[in-house]
Short mmCIF file of C-alpha atoms and ligand atoms in Angstrom, two decimals:
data_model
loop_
_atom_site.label_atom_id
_atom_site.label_comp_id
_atom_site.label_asym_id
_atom_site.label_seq_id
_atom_site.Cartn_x
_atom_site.Cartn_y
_atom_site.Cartn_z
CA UNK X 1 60.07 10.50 -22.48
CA UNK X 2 58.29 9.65 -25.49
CA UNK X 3 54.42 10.30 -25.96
CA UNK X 4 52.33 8.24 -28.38
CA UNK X 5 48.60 8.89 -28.23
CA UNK X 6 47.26 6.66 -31.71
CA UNK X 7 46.77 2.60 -30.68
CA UNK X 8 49.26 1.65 -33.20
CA UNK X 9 52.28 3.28 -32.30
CA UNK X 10 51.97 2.58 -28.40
CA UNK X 11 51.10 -1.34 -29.57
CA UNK X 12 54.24 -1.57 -31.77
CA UNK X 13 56.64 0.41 -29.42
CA UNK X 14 55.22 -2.38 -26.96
CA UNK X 15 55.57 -5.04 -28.99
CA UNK X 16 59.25 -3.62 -30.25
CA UNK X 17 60.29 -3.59 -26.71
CA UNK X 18 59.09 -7.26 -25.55
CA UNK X 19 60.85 -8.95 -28.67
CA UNK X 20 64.28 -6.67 -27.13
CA UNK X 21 63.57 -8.87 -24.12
CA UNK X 22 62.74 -5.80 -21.72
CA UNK X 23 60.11 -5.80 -19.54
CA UNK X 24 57.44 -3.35 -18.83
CA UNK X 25 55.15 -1.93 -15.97
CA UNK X 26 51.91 -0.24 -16.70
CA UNK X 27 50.43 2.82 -14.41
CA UNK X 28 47.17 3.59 -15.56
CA UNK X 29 45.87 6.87 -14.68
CA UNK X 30 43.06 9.59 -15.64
CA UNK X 31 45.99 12.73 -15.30
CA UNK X 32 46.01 15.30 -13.52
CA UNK X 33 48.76 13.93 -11.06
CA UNK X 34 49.91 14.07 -7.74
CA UNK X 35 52.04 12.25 -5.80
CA UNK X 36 50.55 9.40 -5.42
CA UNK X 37 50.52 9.00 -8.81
CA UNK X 38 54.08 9.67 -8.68
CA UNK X 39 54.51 7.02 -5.48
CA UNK X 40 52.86 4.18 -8.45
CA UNK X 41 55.29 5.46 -11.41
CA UNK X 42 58.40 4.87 -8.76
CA UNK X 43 57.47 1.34 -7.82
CA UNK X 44 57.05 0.73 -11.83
CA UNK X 45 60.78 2.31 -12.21
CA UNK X 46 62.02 -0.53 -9.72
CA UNK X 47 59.74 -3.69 -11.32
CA UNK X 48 60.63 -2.96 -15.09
CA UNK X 49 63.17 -2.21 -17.05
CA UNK X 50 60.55 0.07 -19.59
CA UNK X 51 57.87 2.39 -17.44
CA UNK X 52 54.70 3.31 -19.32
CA UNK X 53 51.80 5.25 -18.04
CA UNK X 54 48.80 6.20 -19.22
CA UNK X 55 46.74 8.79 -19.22
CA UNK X 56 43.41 8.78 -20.20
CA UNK X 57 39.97 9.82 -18.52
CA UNK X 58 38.35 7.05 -19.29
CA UNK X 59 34.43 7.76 -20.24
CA UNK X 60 32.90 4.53 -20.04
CA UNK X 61 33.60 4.43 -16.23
CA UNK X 62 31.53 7.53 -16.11
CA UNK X 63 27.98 7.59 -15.58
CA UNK X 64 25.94 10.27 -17.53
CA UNK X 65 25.15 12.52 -14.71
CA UNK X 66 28.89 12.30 -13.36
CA UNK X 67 32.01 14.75 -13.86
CA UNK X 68 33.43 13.67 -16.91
CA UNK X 69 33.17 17.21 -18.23
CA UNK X 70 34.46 18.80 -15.35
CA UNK X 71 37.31 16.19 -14.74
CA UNK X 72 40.58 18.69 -13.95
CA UNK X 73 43.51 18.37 -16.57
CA UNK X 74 46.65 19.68 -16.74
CA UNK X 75 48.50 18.27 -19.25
CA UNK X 76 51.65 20.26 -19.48
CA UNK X 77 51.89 19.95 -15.73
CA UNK X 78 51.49 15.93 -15.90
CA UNK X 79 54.35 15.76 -18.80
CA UNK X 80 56.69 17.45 -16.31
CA UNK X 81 55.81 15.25 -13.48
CA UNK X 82 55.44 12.00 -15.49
CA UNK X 83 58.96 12.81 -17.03
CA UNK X 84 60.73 13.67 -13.83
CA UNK X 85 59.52 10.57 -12.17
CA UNK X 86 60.88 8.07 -14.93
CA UNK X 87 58.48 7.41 -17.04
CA UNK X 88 59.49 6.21 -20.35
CA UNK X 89 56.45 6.53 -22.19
CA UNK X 90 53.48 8.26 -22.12
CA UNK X 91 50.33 6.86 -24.00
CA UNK X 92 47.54 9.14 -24.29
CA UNK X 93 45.17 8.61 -26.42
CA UNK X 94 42.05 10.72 -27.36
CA UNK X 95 38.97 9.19 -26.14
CA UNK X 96 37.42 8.82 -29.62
CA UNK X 97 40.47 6.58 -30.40
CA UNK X 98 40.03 4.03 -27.34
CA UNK X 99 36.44 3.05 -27.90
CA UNK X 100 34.70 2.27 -31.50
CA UNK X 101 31.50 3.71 -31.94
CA UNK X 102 29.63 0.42 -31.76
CA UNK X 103 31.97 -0.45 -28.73
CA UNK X 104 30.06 -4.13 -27.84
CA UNK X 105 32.43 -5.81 -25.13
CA UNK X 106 32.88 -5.51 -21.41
CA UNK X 107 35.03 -6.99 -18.70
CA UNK X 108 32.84 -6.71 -15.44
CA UNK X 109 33.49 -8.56 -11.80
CA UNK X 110 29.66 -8.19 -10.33
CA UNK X 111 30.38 -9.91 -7.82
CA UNK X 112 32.78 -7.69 -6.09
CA UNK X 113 31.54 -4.34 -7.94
CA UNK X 114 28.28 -4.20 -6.43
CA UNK X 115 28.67 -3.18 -2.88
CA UNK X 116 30.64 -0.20 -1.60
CA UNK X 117 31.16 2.22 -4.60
CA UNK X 118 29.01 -0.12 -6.91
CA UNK X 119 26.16 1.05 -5.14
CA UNK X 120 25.87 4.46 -6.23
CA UNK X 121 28.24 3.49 -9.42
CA UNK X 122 26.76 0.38 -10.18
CA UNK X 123 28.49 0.78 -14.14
CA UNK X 124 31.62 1.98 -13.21
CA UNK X 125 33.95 -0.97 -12.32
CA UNK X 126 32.87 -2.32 -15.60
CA UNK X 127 33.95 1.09 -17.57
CA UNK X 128 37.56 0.20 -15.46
CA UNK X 129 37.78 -3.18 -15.83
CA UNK X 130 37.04 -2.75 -19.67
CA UNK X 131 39.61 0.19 -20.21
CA UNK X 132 42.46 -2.06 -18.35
CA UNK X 133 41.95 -5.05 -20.58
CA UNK X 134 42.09 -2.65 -23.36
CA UNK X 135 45.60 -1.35 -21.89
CA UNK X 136 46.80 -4.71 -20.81
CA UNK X 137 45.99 -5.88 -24.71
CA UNK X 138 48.00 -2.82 -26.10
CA UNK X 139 50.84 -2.35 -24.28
CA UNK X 140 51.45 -6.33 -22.70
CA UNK X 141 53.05 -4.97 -18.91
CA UNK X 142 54.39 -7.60 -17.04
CA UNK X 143 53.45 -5.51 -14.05
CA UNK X 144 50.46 -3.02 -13.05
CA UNK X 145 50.66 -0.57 -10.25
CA UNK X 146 47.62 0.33 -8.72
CA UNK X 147 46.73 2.31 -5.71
CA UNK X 148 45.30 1.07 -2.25
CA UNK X 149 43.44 4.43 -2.39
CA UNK X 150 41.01 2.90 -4.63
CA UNK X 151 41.11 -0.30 -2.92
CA UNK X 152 37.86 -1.94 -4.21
CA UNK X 153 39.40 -1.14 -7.86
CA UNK X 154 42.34 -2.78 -7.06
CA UNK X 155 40.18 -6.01 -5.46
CA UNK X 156 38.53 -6.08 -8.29
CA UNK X 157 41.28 -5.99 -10.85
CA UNK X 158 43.33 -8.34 -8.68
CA UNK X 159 40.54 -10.93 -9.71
CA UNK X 160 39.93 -10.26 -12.91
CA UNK X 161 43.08 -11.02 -13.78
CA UNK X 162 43.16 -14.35 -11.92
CA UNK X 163 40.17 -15.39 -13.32
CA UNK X 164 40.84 -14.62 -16.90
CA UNK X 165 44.94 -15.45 -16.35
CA UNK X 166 46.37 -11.96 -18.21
CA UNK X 167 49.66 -12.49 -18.20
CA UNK X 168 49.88 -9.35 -15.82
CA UNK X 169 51.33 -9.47 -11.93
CA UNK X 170 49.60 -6.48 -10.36
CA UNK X 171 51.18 -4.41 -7.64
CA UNK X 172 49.44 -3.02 -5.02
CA UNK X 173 50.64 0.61 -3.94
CA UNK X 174 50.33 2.20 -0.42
CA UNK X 175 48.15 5.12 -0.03
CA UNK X 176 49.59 8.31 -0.46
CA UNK X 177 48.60 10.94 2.07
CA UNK X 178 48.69 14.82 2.56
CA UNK X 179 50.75 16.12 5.15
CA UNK X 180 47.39 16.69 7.42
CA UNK X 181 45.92 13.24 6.65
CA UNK X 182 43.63 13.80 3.49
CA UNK X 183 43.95 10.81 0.82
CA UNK X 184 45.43 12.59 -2.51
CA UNK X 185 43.03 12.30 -5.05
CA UNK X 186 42.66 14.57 -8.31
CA UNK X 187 39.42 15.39 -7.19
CA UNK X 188 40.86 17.05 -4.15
CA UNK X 189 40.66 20.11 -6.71
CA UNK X 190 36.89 20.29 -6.85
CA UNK X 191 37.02 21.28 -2.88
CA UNK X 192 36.65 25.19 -1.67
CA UNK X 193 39.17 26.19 0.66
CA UNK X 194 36.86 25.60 3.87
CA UNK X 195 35.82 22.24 2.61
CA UNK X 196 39.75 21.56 1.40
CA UNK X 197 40.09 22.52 5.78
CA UNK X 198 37.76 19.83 6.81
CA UNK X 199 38.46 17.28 4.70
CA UNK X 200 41.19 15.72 6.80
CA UNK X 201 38.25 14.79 9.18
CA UNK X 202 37.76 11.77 7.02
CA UNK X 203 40.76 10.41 7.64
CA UNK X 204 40.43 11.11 11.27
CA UNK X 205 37.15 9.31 12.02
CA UNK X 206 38.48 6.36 10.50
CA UNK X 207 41.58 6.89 12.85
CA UNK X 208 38.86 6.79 15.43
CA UNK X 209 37.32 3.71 14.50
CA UNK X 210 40.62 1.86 14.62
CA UNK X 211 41.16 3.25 18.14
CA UNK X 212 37.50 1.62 18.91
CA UNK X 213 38.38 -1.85 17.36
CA UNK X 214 41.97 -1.76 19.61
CA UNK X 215 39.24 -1.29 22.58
CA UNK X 216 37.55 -4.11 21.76
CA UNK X 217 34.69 -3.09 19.34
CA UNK X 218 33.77 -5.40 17.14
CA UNK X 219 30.20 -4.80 15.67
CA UNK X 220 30.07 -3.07 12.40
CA UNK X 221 26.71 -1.10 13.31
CA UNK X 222 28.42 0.70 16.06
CA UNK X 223 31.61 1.77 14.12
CA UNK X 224 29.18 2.78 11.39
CA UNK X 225 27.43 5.06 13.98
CA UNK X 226 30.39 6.24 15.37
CA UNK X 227 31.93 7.35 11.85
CA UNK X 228 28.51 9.32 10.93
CA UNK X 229 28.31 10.60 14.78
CA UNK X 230 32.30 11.95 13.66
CA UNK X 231 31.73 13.51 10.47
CA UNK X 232 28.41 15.32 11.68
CA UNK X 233 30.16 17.14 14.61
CA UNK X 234 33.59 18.17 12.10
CA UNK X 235 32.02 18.29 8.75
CA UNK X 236 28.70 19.10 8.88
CA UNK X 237 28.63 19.91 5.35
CA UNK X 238 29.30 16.42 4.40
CA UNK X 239 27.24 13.59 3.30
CA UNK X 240 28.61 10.33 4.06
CA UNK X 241 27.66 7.46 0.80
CA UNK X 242 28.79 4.85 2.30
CA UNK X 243 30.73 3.34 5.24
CA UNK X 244 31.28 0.16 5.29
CA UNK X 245 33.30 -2.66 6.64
CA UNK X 246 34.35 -5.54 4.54
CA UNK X 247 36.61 -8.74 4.23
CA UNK X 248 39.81 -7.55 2.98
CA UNK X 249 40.03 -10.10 0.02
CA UNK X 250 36.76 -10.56 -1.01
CA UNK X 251 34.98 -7.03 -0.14
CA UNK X 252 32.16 -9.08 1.81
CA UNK X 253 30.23 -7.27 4.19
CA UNK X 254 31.23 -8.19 7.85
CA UNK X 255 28.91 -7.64 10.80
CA UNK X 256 31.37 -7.87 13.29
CA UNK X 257 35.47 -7.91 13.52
CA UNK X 258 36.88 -11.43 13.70
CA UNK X 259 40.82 -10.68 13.05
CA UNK X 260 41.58 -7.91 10.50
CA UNK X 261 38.90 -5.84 8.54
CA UNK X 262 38.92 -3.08 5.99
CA UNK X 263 36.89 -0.19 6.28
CA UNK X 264 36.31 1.80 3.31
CA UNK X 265 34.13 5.09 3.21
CA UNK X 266 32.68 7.63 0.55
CA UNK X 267 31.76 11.06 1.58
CA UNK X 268 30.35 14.01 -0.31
CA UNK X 269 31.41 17.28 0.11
CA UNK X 270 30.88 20.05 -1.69
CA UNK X 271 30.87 19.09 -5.40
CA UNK X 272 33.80 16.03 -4.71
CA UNK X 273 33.16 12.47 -3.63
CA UNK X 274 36.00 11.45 -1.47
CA UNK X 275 37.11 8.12 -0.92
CA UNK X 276 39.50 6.82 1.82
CA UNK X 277 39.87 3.06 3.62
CA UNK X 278 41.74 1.77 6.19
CA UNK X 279 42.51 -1.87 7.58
CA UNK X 280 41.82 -2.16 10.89
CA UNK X 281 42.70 -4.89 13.55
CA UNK X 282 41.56 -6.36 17.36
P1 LIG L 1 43.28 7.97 -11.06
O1 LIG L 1 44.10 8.89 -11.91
O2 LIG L 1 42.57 8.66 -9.94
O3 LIG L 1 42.41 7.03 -11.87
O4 LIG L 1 44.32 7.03 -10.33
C1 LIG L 1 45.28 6.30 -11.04
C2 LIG L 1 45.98 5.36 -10.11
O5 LIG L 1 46.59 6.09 -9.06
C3 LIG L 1 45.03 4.36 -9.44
O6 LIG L 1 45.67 3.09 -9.35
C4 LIG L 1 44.81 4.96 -8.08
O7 LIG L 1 44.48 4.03 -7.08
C5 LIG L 1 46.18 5.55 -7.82
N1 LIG L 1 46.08 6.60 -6.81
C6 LIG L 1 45.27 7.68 -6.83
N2 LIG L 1 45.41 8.40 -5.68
C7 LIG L 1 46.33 7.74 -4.94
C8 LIG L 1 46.89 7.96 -3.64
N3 LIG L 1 46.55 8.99 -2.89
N4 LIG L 1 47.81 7.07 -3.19
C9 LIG L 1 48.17 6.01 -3.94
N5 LIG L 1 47.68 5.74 -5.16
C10 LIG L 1 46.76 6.59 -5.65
#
């Protein structure tokens, strides 16, 4: 595996490897892996002949009061892991690097970033959206693998790159689990031992709504009082951000189930925000 962190060596490698006629798929990630990141680099190894990944926490999705700082790295851990899964290259580059100092230009979907996580991150998407144009500039993937876990990100990339045609096919990934349920997320690391316990309850209570919808419940208010009713008797400790379910294409709001929904949540607990969704069905 080779690792370039400066622009100009991962944008002439790139650009090397498309005028040899191979193809390339792009995994962008903020390190600090696990296996679903793994789960994204395997699909890439099938689509492409050349597997890059990135790894970069990117700041600008950050907002000043959130856990940039704190965000967990491991970077001898993630060469292992990125190299044993396939990877071919590994671009990471410092942050000072990515951004100029007078940085002008963003990439933002309103639209579609301001409900669900937009709410109480209403400059993140833009911070993503803005980082994967940069990486879809530099390296030129003909595939992008992104996660389901983070499926308003992936919505929201999805469009952006139908409305501004990049030359990019993304690839949606399934969500990668922990044996007991809990979504995988790097921030799973932030969570004490009795929270790390609990967690799975997320998970659970949005088993439960599905098993409400099969019964024949259709109105959002009452699986929205059902999933807080859930999490206050198993995690106490937890503060739900949002539940809420929307269209699965264009993250609107729905008040009650017509065919198929998704139903993505956010819950605090302890010093992690914890994201998982599910797509539910009559
Ligand atoms: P992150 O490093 O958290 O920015 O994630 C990088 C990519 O990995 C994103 O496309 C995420 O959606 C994806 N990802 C993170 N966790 C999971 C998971 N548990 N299952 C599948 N994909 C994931």
């Amino acid at each position: 595996m080779e690792i370039l962190s400066t622009l100009e060596d991962i944008k002439k490698r790139c650009s090397e490897l498309k005028k040899q006629g191979k193809t390339i798929a792009l995994v962008p990630t903020m390190g600090f892996l696990h296996a679903g990141h793994v789960s994204l680099i395997t699909k890439a190894r099938q689509l492409a002949d050349i597997v890059v990944v990135s790894r970069f926490v990117n700041p600008t999705q950050f907002a000043p009061t959130e856990d940039l700082d704190a965000y967990p790295n491991d970077p001898e851990r993630d060469h292992s892991m990125t190299a044993n899964a396939g990877t071919d290259i590994l671009f990471e580059p410092p942050a000072a690097a990515m951004y100029y100092a007078d940085h002008a230009t963003w990439v933002e979907v309103p639209e579609l970033a301001k409900g669900l996580c937009g709410i109480t991150r209403p400059t993140h998407f833009r911070g993503v959206c803005t980082v994967v144009t940069k990486l879809f500039n530099l390296i030129q993937p003909d595939f992008a693998c992104f996660g389901e876990k983070d499926y308003q990100q992936l919505t929201i990339i999805r469009r952006m790159v139908r409305d501004l045609n990049m030359p990019v096919e993304i690839v949606g990934c399934p969500l990668v689990r922990e044996e007991d349920g809990l979504a995988m997320s790097s921030r799973n690391a932030y969570l004490t031992k009795e929270e790390r316990a609990l967690a799975p309850h997320i998970r659970k209570g949005l088993l439960h709504l599905q098993d409400m919808a099969k019964q024949g419940e259709c109105s959002a208010q009452k699986l929205y009082a059902a999933f807080a009713e859930y999490i206050a008797d198993n995690i106490p400790a937890a503060r739900i951000d949002y539940v809420s379910m929307v269209d699965e294409d264009s993250l609107a709001p729905l008040e009650t189930l017509k065919d198929r929904a998704v139903v993505a949540v956010a819950v605090y607990l302890g010093k992690a925000r914890l994201l998982d969704n599910i797509l539910i069905s009559k």
